[in-house]
mmCIF file of C-alpha atoms in Angstrom:
data_model
loop_
_atom_site.group_PDB
_atom_site.id
_atom_site.type_symbol
_atom_site.label_atom_id
_atom_site.label_comp_id
_atom_site.label_asym_id
_atom_site.label_seq_id
_atom_site.Cartn_x
_atom_site.Cartn_y
_atom_site.Cartn_z
ATOM 1 C CA MET A 1 -2.910 -13.928 29.405
ATOM 2 C CA SER A 2 -6.064 -15.003 31.676
ATOM 3 C CA ASP A 3 -7.387 -11.080 32.740
ATOM 4 C CA LYS A 4 -8.033 -12.455 36.585
ATOM 5 C CA GLU A 5 -6.332 -14.747 39.193
ATOM 6 C CA VAL A 6 -8.850 -16.398 41.313
ATOM 7 C CA HIS A 7 -7.390 -17.292 45.412
ATOM 8 C CA GLU A 8 -9.904 -18.920 47.637
ATOM 9 C CA LEU A 9 -8.400 -18.041 50.932
ATOM 10 C CA SER A 10 -11.223 -18.555 53.746
ATOM 11 C CA ILE A 11 -14.287 -19.796 54.172
ATOM 12 C CA CYS A 12 -15.422 -16.448 55.839
ATOM 13 C CA PRO A 13 -15.521 -12.901 54.496
ATOM 14 C CA ILE A 14 -11.667 -11.202 54.032
ATOM 15 C CA THR A 15 -12.024 -7.815 56.479
ATOM 16 C CA CYS A 16 -8.879 -6.374 54.856
ATOM 17 C CA PHE A 17 -5.629 -7.670 53.158
ATOM 18 C CA SER A 18 -2.567 -5.837 52.488
ATOM 19 C CA PHE A 19 0.158 -6.787 50.115
ATOM 20 C CA ASN A 20 3.940 -6.084 50.822
ATOM 21 C CA LYS A 21 6.197 -4.470 48.536
ATOM 22 C CA ASP A 22 6.707 -7.113 45.621
ATOM 23 C CA CYS A 23 3.213 -8.525 46.667
ATOM 24 C CA SER A 24 5.337 -11.863 47.447
ATOM 25 C CA GLN A 25 3.983 -11.784 51.042
ATOM 26 C CA LEU A 26 0.252 -11.452 51.806
ATOM 27 C CA ALA A 27 -1.806 -10.434 55.010
ATOM 28 C CA PHE A 28 -5.281 -10.788 55.616
ATOM 29 C CA SER A 29 -7.787 -11.186 58.449
ATOM 30 C CA PRO A 30 -11.362 -14.411 58.007
ATOM 31 C CA SER A 31 -13.193 -11.658 59.724
ATOM 32 C CA ASP A 32 -11.922 -12.568 63.146
ATOM 33 C CA SER A 33 -8.970 -11.442 65.630
ATOM 34 C CA THR A 34 -6.698 -13.082 63.701
ATOM 35 C CA VAL A 35 -4.378 -11.142 61.260
ATOM 36 C CA HIS A 36 -2.640 -14.455 58.459
ATOM 37 C CA ILE A 37 0.353 -14.205 56.776
ATOM 38 C CA TYR A 38 0.665 -15.716 53.139
ATOM 39 C CA LYS A 39 3.536 -16.722 50.688
ATOM 40 C CA ARG A 40 2.779 -16.474 47.393
ATOM 41 C CA ALA A 41 4.606 -20.065 46.139
ATOM 42 C CA GLY A 42 3.943 -20.407 42.148
ATOM 43 C CA ASN A 43 0.274 -19.734 41.509
ATOM 44 C CA LYS A 44 -0.425 -20.070 45.315
ATOM 45 C CA TRP A 45 -0.652 -18.887 48.182
ATOM 46 C CA VAL A 46 0.928 -21.262 51.620
ATOM 47 C CA LYS A 47 0.357 -19.817 55.025
ATOM 48 C CA GLU A 48 3.342 -18.634 56.518
ATOM 49 C CA CYS A 49 2.192 -18.211 60.283
ATOM 50 C CA GLU A 50 -0.726 -16.205 62.435
ATOM 51 C CA LEU A 51 -0.706 -13.135 64.352
ATOM 52 C CA SER A 52 -3.235 -13.434 67.069
ATOM 53 C CA GLU A 53 -2.351 -9.826 69.224
ATOM 54 C CA HIS A 54 -5.705 -8.292 68.640
ATOM 55 C CA GLY A 55 -8.665 -9.126 71.313
ATOM 56 C CA GLN A 56 -11.297 -8.421 69.044
ATOM 57 C CA ARG A 57 -11.799 -8.277 65.240
ATOM 58 C CA VAL A 58 -9.311 -6.773 62.935
ATOM 59 C CA THR A 59 -10.647 -3.948 60.610
ATOM 60 C CA GLY A 60 -7.824 -2.613 58.917
ATOM 61 C CA MET A 61 -4.203 -3.136 57.831
ATOM 62 C CA ALA A 62 -1.351 -1.699 55.890
ATOM 63 C CA TRP A 63 2.026 -2.850 54.852
ATOM 64 C CA ALA A 64 4.708 -0.290 54.650
ATOM 65 C CA PRO A 65 6.723 -1.183 51.479
ATOM 66 C CA THR A 66 9.634 -0.008 52.267
ATOM 67 C CA SER A 67 9.969 -0.102 55.870
ATOM 68 C CA ASN A 68 8.115 -3.442 55.446
ATOM 69 C CA ARG A 69 6.424 -2.985 58.599
ATOM 70 C CA LEU A 70 2.252 -3.800 59.249
ATOM 71 C CA VAL A 71 0.040 -1.896 61.081
ATOM 72 C CA THR A 72 -3.019 -3.634 61.978
ATOM 73 C CA CYS A 73 -6.476 -2.016 64.055
ATOM 74 C CA GLY A 74 -9.069 -4.133 65.403
ATOM 75 C CA ALA A 75 -12.511 -3.429 67.125
ATOM 76 C CA ASP A 76 -10.759 -3.525 70.468
ATOM 77 C CA ARG A 77 -9.715 -0.091 70.405
ATOM 78 C CA ASN A 78 -5.656 -1.292 69.684
ATOM 79 C CA ALA A 79 -3.264 -1.177 66.680
ATOM 80 C CA TYR A 80 0.030 -2.695 66.645
ATOM 81 C CA VAL A 81 2.677 -2.268 64.425
ATOM 82 C CA TRP A 82 4.279 -5.446 63.589
ATOM 83 C CA ASN A 83 8.197 -5.691 62.628
ATOM 84 C CA LEU A 84 9.995 -8.605 61.274
ATOM 85 C CA GLN A 85 12.674 -9.646 63.613
ATOM 86 C CA ASP A 86 14.283 -13.010 63.559
ATOM 87 C CA GLY A 87 11.596 -14.271 61.290
ATOM 88 C CA GLN A 88 9.210 -13.680 64.194
ATOM 89 C CA TRP A 89 6.670 -10.848 63.857
ATOM 90 C CA LYS A 90 6.931 -8.474 67.179
ATOM 91 C CA PRO A 91 4.178 -5.799 67.657
ATOM 92 C CA MET A 92 4.683 -2.523 69.124
ATOM 93 C CA LEU A 93 1.858 -0.873 70.938
ATOM 94 C CA VAL A 94 0.851 2.327 69.817
ATOM 95 C CA ILE A 95 -1.095 4.784 71.854
ATOM 96 C CA LEU A 96 -4.282 5.449 70.159
ATOM 97 C CA ARG A 97 -6.140 7.096 73.077
ATOM 98 C CA ILE A 98 -9.965 5.814 71.130
ATOM 99 C CA ASN A 99 -12.947 5.049 73.313
ATOM 100 C CA ARG A 100 -14.292 3.065 70.240
ATOM 101 C CA ALA A 101 -13.518 0.442 67.794
ATOM 102 C CA ALA A 102 -10.953 1.476 65.281
ATOM 103 C CA THR A 103 -12.223 1.482 61.828
ATOM 104 C CA CYS A 104 -9.305 2.026 59.211
ATOM 105 C CA VAL A 105 -5.856 2.371 59.235
ATOM 106 C CA CYS A 106 -3.078 3.887 56.316
ATOM 107 C CA TRP A 107 0.397 4.378 55.965
ATOM 108 C CA SER A 108 2.031 7.942 54.349
ATOM 109 C CA PRO A 109 3.872 7.813 51.718
ATOM 110 C CA LYS A 110 7.142 8.422 54.102
ATOM 111 C CA GLU A 111 5.621 5.866 55.952
ATOM 112 C CA ASP A 112 6.966 7.944 58.910
ATOM 113 C CA LYS A 113 3.283 8.602 60.060
ATOM 114 C CA PHE A 114 -0.166 6.390 59.639
ATOM 115 C CA ALA A 115 -3.685 7.496 60.342
ATOM 116 C CA VAL A 116 -6.298 5.497 62.451
ATOM 117 C CA GLY A 117 -9.931 6.363 61.620
ATOM 118 C CA SER A 118 -12.475 5.343 64.561
ATOM 119 C CA SER A 119 -16.194 5.246 65.811
ATOM 120 C CA ALA A 120 -15.444 7.881 68.426
ATOM 121 C CA ARG A 121 -15.412 10.197 65.148
ATOM 122 C CA LEU A 122 -12.032 11.249 65.430
ATOM 123 C CA ILE A 123 -8.616 10.151 63.759
ATOM 124 C CA SER A 124 -5.922 9.254 65.461
ATOM 125 C CA VAL A 125 -2.444 10.517 63.647
ATOM 126 C CA CYS A 126 0.219 8.294 64.892
ATOM 127 C CA TYR A 127 4.250 8.845 64.862
ATOM 128 C CA PHE A 128 7.479 7.192 66.454
ATOM 129 C CA GLU A 129 7.947 8.606 69.462
ATOM 130 C CA LYS A 130 11.980 7.168 69.922
ATOM 131 C CA GLU A 131 12.800 8.490 73.429
ATOM 132 C CA ASN A 132 9.833 5.686 74.804
ATOM 133 C CA ASP A 133 10.067 3.543 71.815
ATOM 134 C CA TRP A 134 6.677 3.452 70.914
ATOM 135 C CA TRP A 135 4.093 5.254 68.423
ATOM 136 C CA VAL A 136 2.249 8.050 69.745
ATOM 137 C CA SER A 137 -1.119 9.903 68.039
ATOM 138 C CA LYS A 138 -2.501 12.952 67.823
ATOM 139 C CA HIS A 139 -6.048 13.522 67.293
ATOM 140 C CA ILE A 140 -8.251 15.101 64.512
ATOM 141 C CA LYS A 141 -11.732 15.898 65.935
ATOM 142 C CA LYS A 142 -13.503 19.022 64.372
ATOM 143 C CA PRO A 143 -16.154 18.769 62.317
ATOM 144 C CA ILE A 144 -16.281 15.167 62.292
ATOM 145 C CA ARG A 145 -19.964 14.337 63.808
ATOM 146 C CA SER A 146 -19.637 10.533 63.076
ATOM 147 C CA THR A 147 -17.520 7.096 62.230
ATOM 148 C CA VAL A 148 -14.379 7.870 60.080
ATOM 149 C CA LEU A 149 -14.552 4.725 57.654
ATOM 150 C CA CYS A 150 -11.511 5.483 55.534
ATOM 151 C CA LEU A 151 -8.810 7.153 54.476
ATOM 152 C CA ASP A 152 -5.934 8.027 51.854
ATOM 153 C CA TRP A 153 -2.895 10.226 52.133
ATOM 154 C CA HIS A 154 -2.001 12.833 49.690
ATOM 155 C CA PRO A 155 1.124 12.436 48.057
ATOM 156 C CA ASN A 156 3.347 15.289 49.584
ATOM 157 C CA ASN A 157 2.770 13.180 53.021
ATOM 158 C CA LEU A 158 1.084 16.639 54.619
ATOM 159 C CA LEU A 159 -2.920 15.946 53.877
ATOM 160 C CA LEU A 160 -5.157 13.675 55.184
ATOM 161 C CA ALA A 161 -8.415 12.844 52.883
ATOM 162 C CA ALA A 162 -11.117 11.024 55.057
ATOM 163 C CA GLY A 163 -14.635 9.521 54.618
ATOM 164 C CA SER A 164 -17.741 9.469 57.134
ATOM 165 C CA SER A 165 -20.732 8.449 58.126
ATOM 166 C CA ASP A 166 -22.123 11.579 58.590
ATOM 167 C CA PHE A 167 -22.149 12.012 54.689
ATOM 168 C CA LYS A 168 -18.859 13.777 54.474
ATOM 169 C CA THR A 169 -15.893 13.971 52.893
ATOM 170 C CA ARG A 170 -12.621 15.903 54.064
ATOM 171 C CA VAL A 171 -9.443 16.849 53.659
ATOM 172 C CA PHE A 172 -7.084 17.882 56.743
ATOM 173 C CA SER A 173 -3.993 18.900 57.640
ATOM 174 C CA ALA A 174 -2.136 16.500 58.506
ATOM 175 C CA PHE A 175 1.323 18.229 59.138
ATOM 176 C CA ILE A 176 3.413 17.184 62.600
ATOM 177 C CA LYS A 177 5.921 19.520 63.424
ATOM 178 C CA GLU A 178 8.190 16.889 65.225
ATOM 179 C CA VAL A 179 8.152 14.732 61.837
ATOM 180 C CA ASP A 180 7.469 16.997 58.668
ATOM 181 C CA GLY A 181 9.673 19.667 59.595
ATOM 182 C CA LYS A 182 9.479 22.912 58.371
ATOM 183 C CA THR A 183 7.949 21.343 55.015
ATOM 184 C CA ASN A 184 4.257 23.139 55.918
ATOM 185 C CA THR A 185 3.432 25.306 52.912
ATOM 186 C CA ASP A 186 -0.141 26.151 50.806
ATOM 187 C CA THR A 187 -1.194 23.708 49.121
ATOM 188 C CA ILE A 188 -3.841 23.128 46.407
ATOM 189 C CA TRP A 189 -6.722 22.057 48.830
ATOM 190 C CA GLY A 190 -5.678 25.583 50.822
ATOM 191 C CA LYS A 191 -3.489 27.300 52.672
ATOM 192 C CA LYS A 192 -1.380 25.808 54.776
ATOM 193 C CA SER A 193 -2.835 25.144 58.331
ATOM 194 C CA SER A 194 -1.860 23.643 62.008
ATOM 195 C CA PHE A 195 -2.416 19.879 62.941
ATOM 196 C CA GLY A 196 -6.149 19.017 62.469
ATOM 197 C CA GLY A 197 -6.965 21.928 60.342
ATOM 198 C CA CYS A 198 -10.468 21.027 57.698
ATOM 199 C CA LEU A 199 -8.801 22.805 54.662
ATOM 200 C CA SER A 200 -11.598 21.331 52.220
ATOM 201 C CA GLU A 201 -15.319 19.793 52.769
ATOM 202 C CA PHE A 202 -17.456 17.932 50.249
ATOM 203 C CA SER A 203 -20.869 16.417 50.178
ATOM 204 C CA ASN A 204 -22.724 15.610 47.023
ATOM 205 C CA GLY A 205 -25.709 16.654 48.271
ATOM 206 C CA ARG A 206 -27.511 13.123 48.405
ATOM 207 C CA GLY A 207 -26.608 11.957 51.559
ATOM 208 C CA GLY A 208 -25.199 8.235 51.987
ATOM 209 C CA TRP A 209 -22.208 6.910 54.329
ATOM 210 C CA VAL A 210 -18.465 7.769 52.737
ATOM 211 C CA HIS A 211 -17.155 4.134 52.342
ATOM 212 C CA GLY A 212 -14.504 4.492 50.039
ATOM 213 C CA VAL A 213 -12.213 7.511 49.397
ATOM 214 C CA SER A 214 -8.394 8.167 47.222
ATOM 215 C CA PHE A 215 -6.629 10.654 46.047
ATOM 216 C CA SER A 216 -5.379 10.569 42.565
ATOM 217 C CA ALA A 217 -1.513 10.418 41.729
ATOM 218 C CA SER A 218 -0.618 14.005 41.266
ATOM 219 C CA GLY A 219 -2.956 14.720 44.119
ATOM 220 C CA ASN A 220 -5.152 17.322 42.743
ATOM 221 C CA LYS A 221 -8.227 15.129 41.989
ATOM 222 C CA LEU A 222 -9.863 13.168 45.088
ATOM 223 C CA ALA A 223 -12.744 10.364 44.134
ATOM 224 C CA TRP A 224 -15.296 8.824 46.782
ATOM 225 C CA VAL A 225 -17.711 6.434 47.013
ATOM 226 C CA GLY A 226 -21.397 6.791 48.751
ATOM 227 C CA HIS A 227 -23.752 4.284 50.285
ATOM 228 C CA ASP A 228 -26.506 6.391 48.085
ATOM 229 C CA SER A 229 -25.294 4.396 44.871
ATOM 230 C CA SER A 230 -22.800 7.396 43.843
ATOM 231 C CA ILE A 231 -19.286 8.125 42.933
ATOM 232 C CA SER A 232 -17.903 11.392 43.098
ATOM 233 C CA VAL A 233 -14.103 13.556 42.019
ATOM 234 C CA VAL A 234 -13.287 16.821 43.017
ATOM 235 C CA ASN A 235 -10.707 18.428 41.005
ATOM 236 C CA ALA A 236 -8.892 21.050 43.094
ATOM 237 C CA ALA A 237 -6.776 22.429 39.994
ATOM 238 C CA ASN A 238 -10.658 23.368 38.416
ATOM 239 C CA GLU A 239 -11.510 25.523 41.573
ATOM 240 C CA CYS A 240 -12.835 21.596 43.130
ATOM 241 C CA LYS A 241 -15.367 21.881 40.434
ATOM 242 C CA MET A 242 -17.404 18.042 41.260
ATOM 243 C CA ALA A 243 -18.546 15.095 39.035
ATOM 244 C CA THR A 244 -20.898 13.059 40.491
ATOM 245 C CA VAL A 245 -22.406 9.879 38.927
ATOM 246 C CA LYS A 246 -25.520 7.832 40.230
ATOM 247 C CA GLY A 247 -26.407 5.011 38.298
ATOM 248 C CA ASN A 248 -27.521 1.591 37.806
ATOM 249 C CA PHE A 249 -25.782 -0.122 40.506
ATOM 250 C CA LEU A 250 -25.628 -1.199 44.317
ATOM 251 C CA PRO A 251 -23.486 0.974 46.519
ATOM 252 C CA PHE A 252 -19.849 0.613 46.394
ATOM 253 C CA ALA A 253 -17.521 -0.057 49.207
ATOM 254 C CA ALA A 254 -13.805 1.299 47.814
ATOM 255 C CA CYS A 255 -12.564 3.152 45.404
ATOM 256 C CA VAL A 256 -8.655 3.145 43.922
ATOM 257 C CA TRP A 257 -7.287 5.243 40.864
ATOM 258 C CA VAL A 258 -5.311 3.438 38.593
ATOM 259 C CA THR A 259 -4.403 6.176 36.257
ATOM 260 C CA GLU A 260 -4.510 9.978 36.476
ATOM 261 C CA ASN A 261 -8.346 9.585 34.729
ATOM 262 C CA SER A 262 -9.617 6.251 35.798
ATOM 263 C CA ILE A 263 -10.657 5.103 38.708
ATOM 264 C CA VAL A 264 -11.740 1.509 39.581
ATOM 265 C CA THR A 265 -14.798 1.081 42.197
ATOM 266 C CA ALA A 266 -16.188 -2.071 43.761
ATOM 267 C CA GLY A 267 -18.859 -2.972 45.793
ATOM 268 C CA TYR A 268 -22.075 -4.882 46.339
ATOM 269 C CA ASP A 269 -22.566 -5.282 42.690
ATOM 270 C CA TYR A 270 -20.005 -8.435 43.309
ATOM 271 C CA ILE A 271 -18.039 -6.642 39.722
ATOM 272 C CA PRO A 272 -15.383 -4.028 39.735
ATOM 273 C CA ILE A 273 -16.823 -1.195 37.788
ATOM 274 C CA LEU A 274 -14.071 1.512 36.223
ATOM 275 C CA PHE A 275 -14.972 5.102 35.497
ATOM 276 C CA SER A 276 -13.082 7.420 33.621
ATOM 277 C CA HIS A 277 -12.950 11.454 34.584
ATOM 278 C CA ASP A 278 -11.844 13.723 32.102
ATOM 279 C CA ASP A 279 -10.220 16.775 30.949
ATOM 280 C CA ASN A 280 -13.496 18.780 31.067
ATOM 281 C CA ASP A 281 -13.960 17.157 34.629
ATOM 282 C CA ALA A 282 -17.057 14.932 33.209
ATOM 283 C CA LEU A 283 -17.260 11.405 35.260
ATOM 284 C CA SER A 284 -18.084 8.297 32.912
ATOM 285 C CA ALA A 285 -21.439 6.190 33.500
ATOM 286 C CA GLY A 286 -19.094 3.323 34.148
ATOM 287 C CA GLN A 287 -17.793 -0.155 32.557
ATOM 288 C CA LYS A 288 -18.381 -3.572 34.014
ATOM 289 C CA LEU A 289 -14.641 -4.898 34.253
ATOM 290 C CA ASP A 290 -16.675 -8.379 35.113
ATOM 291 C CA VAL A 291 -18.948 -10.253 32.529
ATOM 292 C CA PRO A 292 -21.280 -12.651 34.322
ATOM 293 C CA LYS A 293 -21.332 -16.339 32.722
ATOM 294 C CA LYS A 294 -24.177 -18.362 33.625
ATOM 295 C CA LYS A 295 -22.888 -22.110 34.071
ATOM 296 C CA GLU A 296 -24.843 -24.866 32.794
ATOM 297 C CA SER A 297 -25.478 -27.621 34.812
ATOM 298 C CA SER A 298 -23.426 -30.953 34.532
ATOM 299 C CA GLY A 299 -25.230 -32.685 36.912
ATOM 300 C CA THR A 300 -22.229 -34.200 38.467
ATOM 301 C CA VAL A 301 -21.920 -31.256 41.466
ATOM 302 C CA SER A 302 -20.729 -32.767 44.458
ATOM 303 C CA ALA A 303 -22.671 -31.849 47.475
ATOM 304 C CA MET A 304 -19.737 -30.140 49.233
ATOM 305 C CA ALA A 305 -19.490 -27.690 46.264
ATOM 306 C CA LYS A 306 -23.504 -27.034 46.730
ATOM 307 C CA PHE A 307 -22.993 -26.531 50.215
ATOM 308 C CA ARG A 308 -19.726 -24.198 49.802
ATOM 309 C CA THR A 309 -21.829 -22.021 46.887
ATOM 310 C CA MET A 310 -24.980 -21.552 48.920
ATOM 311 C CA ASP A 311 -22.966 -20.459 52.130
ATOM 312 C CA LYS A 312 -20.935 -18.293 49.985
ATOM 313 C CA GLN A 313 -24.290 -16.518 48.825
ATOM 314 C CA ALA A 314 -25.937 -16.730 52.333
ATOM 315 C CA GLN A 315 -28.849 -18.945 50.523
ATOM 316 C CA SER A 316 -30.872 -21.378 52.008
ATOM 317 C CA ALA A 317 -31.752 -24.838 50.666
ATOM 318 C CA ASP A 318 -35.308 -23.588 49.867
ATOM 319 C CA ASP A 319 -33.402 -20.904 47.183
ATOM 320 C CA SER A 320 -31.038 -23.093 45.858
ATOM 321 C CA GLY A 321 -33.088 -23.877 43.205
ATOM 322 C CA SER A 322 -34.588 -20.398 42.313
ATOM 323 C CA GLY A 323 -32.237 -19.612 39.698
ATOM 324 C CA THR A 324 -30.922 -17.271 41.528
ATOM 325 C CA GLY A 325 -27.361 -18.391 41.464
ATOM 326 C CA VAL A 326 -24.507 -16.002 41.094
ATOM 327 C CA HIS A 327 -22.389 -16.152 37.254
ATOM 328 C CA THR A 328 -19.788 -13.062 38.793
ATOM 329 C CA THR A 329 -15.918 -14.082 39.678
ATOM 330 C CA HIS A 330 -16.985 -12.594 43.151
ATOM 331 C CA GLN A 331 -19.921 -14.540 44.869
ATOM 332 C CA ASN A 332 -20.949 -11.677 47.318
ATOM 333 C CA ALA A 333 -19.814 -8.427 47.719
ATOM 334 C CA ILE A 334 -16.666 -6.574 47.349
ATOM 335 C CA ASN A 335 -14.917 -4.855 50.386
ATOM 336 C CA GLN A 336 -12.063 -3.515 49.475
ATOM 337 C CA VAL A 337 -10.084 -2.392 46.217
ATOM 338 C CA GLN A 338 -5.797 -2.122 46.063
ATOM 339 C CA ILE A 339 -3.372 -1.761 43.700
ATOM 340 C CA TYR A 340 -1.248 -5.088 43.271
ATOM 341 C CA SER A 341 1.078 -4.020 40.885
ATOM 342 C CA GLY A 342 2.421 -0.218 39.466
ATOM 343 C CA THR A 343 0.934 2.989 40.810
ATOM 344 C CA LYS A 344 -1.954 5.256 40.486
ATOM 345 C CA ALA A 345 -0.351 6.922 38.385
ATOM 346 C CA GLY A 346 -0.480 3.553 35.902
ATOM 347 C CA ALA A 347 -1.115 0.312 37.468
ATOM 348 C CA THR A 348 -1.338 -2.958 35.293
ATOM 349 C CA LYS A 349 -2.816 -5.104 38.123
ATOM 350 C CA PHE A 350 -5.621 -4.125 40.823
ATOM 351 C CA ALA A 351 -6.863 -7.033 43.616
ATOM 352 C CA THR A 352 -9.739 -7.048 45.511
ATOM 353 C CA SER A 353 -11.200 -9.495 48.248
ATOM 354 C CA GLY A 354 -15.140 -10.306 49.236
ATOM 355 C CA VAL A 355 -16.934 -11.332 51.761
ATOM 356 C CA ASP A 356 -17.094 -15.033 49.649
ATOM 357 C CA GLY A 357 -13.689 -15.446 51.283
ATOM 358 C CA ARG A 358 -11.977 -14.952 48.028
ATOM 359 C CA LEU A 359 -9.247 -12.741 46.407
ATOM 360 C CA VAL A 360 -9.130 -11.915 42.983
ATOM 361 C CA ILE A 361 -6.298 -10.130 40.696
ATOM 362 C CA TRP A 362 -7.341 -8.048 37.767
ATOM 363 C CA ASP A 363 -4.619 -7.446 34.857
ATOM 364 C CA VAL A 364 -5.962 -4.553 33.809
ATOM 365 C CA LYS A 365 -4.662 -4.623 30.111
ATOM 366 C CA SER A 366 -6.368 -7.378 29.511
ATOM 367 C CA LEU A 367 -9.635 -6.213 31.060
ATOM 368 C CA GLU A 368 -9.523 -3.147 28.534
ATOM 369 C CA SER A 369 -9.348 -5.154 25.652
ATOM 370 C CA SER A 370 -12.333 -6.576 27.097
ATOM 371 C CA ILE A 371 -14.606 -4.015 28.105
ATOM 372 C CA ALA A 372 -16.165 -2.653 24.964
ATOM 373 C CA GLY A 373 -19.739 -2.202 25.144
ATOM 374 C CA LEU A 374 -20.121 -2.935 29.097
ATOM 375 C CA LYS A 375 -21.325 0.724 29.921
ATOM 376 C CA ILE A 376 -23.824 1.288 32.279
ATOM 377 C CA SER A 377 -26.976 3.142 31.480
#
């Protein structure tokens, strides 16, 4: 079995993507104001429809597996919840109340809330108000001091992790009485708090925008990656002991747990990298999950193929003969990592999207047998 599937979806960068529950459908945005819905047909993806409610670039999306609702957000300061009715996707109004671009969005585990990060230095936690038939929001503001770049929900549906460009990763209470009832309790991350309370705040001391954040399957560990070319993990079960690795790699843009002790990261090195966090709270140096292979020139490459490759690598005609070709699966930076099959407790496949317009689905088991000797110093 091949260790990956490569799908050429767009000639433009893929800004964000999300799968439905059984991964038979895919939503993504090609770096503009539209959302494309594709359906799996054998080994290919076939376009079904295009959603064009946003007025500016779509910046984030999330597909709720159980309710089959798709939420999108964009630079137009809006978010929409899309419902499939009679074969048509219908948008539902979301009252975000922000005056800057929305940057990211994610559903809560129970799918009764979703959170939207923004450049307005706040997080909008949204829930459905049945009386008015719309989604309303409550704001988490303090102590956020800059753009919120990434979000992830704790498995208990009550806590929310956020990374921002003020170099900090924080864990907030997202308890909403109208939605969660009386379920608010103390957690391993801190004592119970009213909505918006900051339970924990972390920094690795280096300084770097936090591009990706992820809770482990148990919710006891929190990982984040920063623009200072680092990955950090905090274990709340061990007095929030922190481990940080800054290796010989470029900054990561995303991360996700694939087991309770393993994290897949990806970013500007064009390849996914696997890190392990052991029972002693030690973080491994990292293992590459893609082996760059140099391609021998056959002399029969078409002009169209040549210029397409140059475009994906942002090369000019003068650069094409400099010997700096990219020989990895992704031809440019990876901007998102998402589990394709399985869960954070044990993923079997994960997917990545990139600036090269590619979507790649990686087989974890096949990769495990081929990563020996690829440790990063």
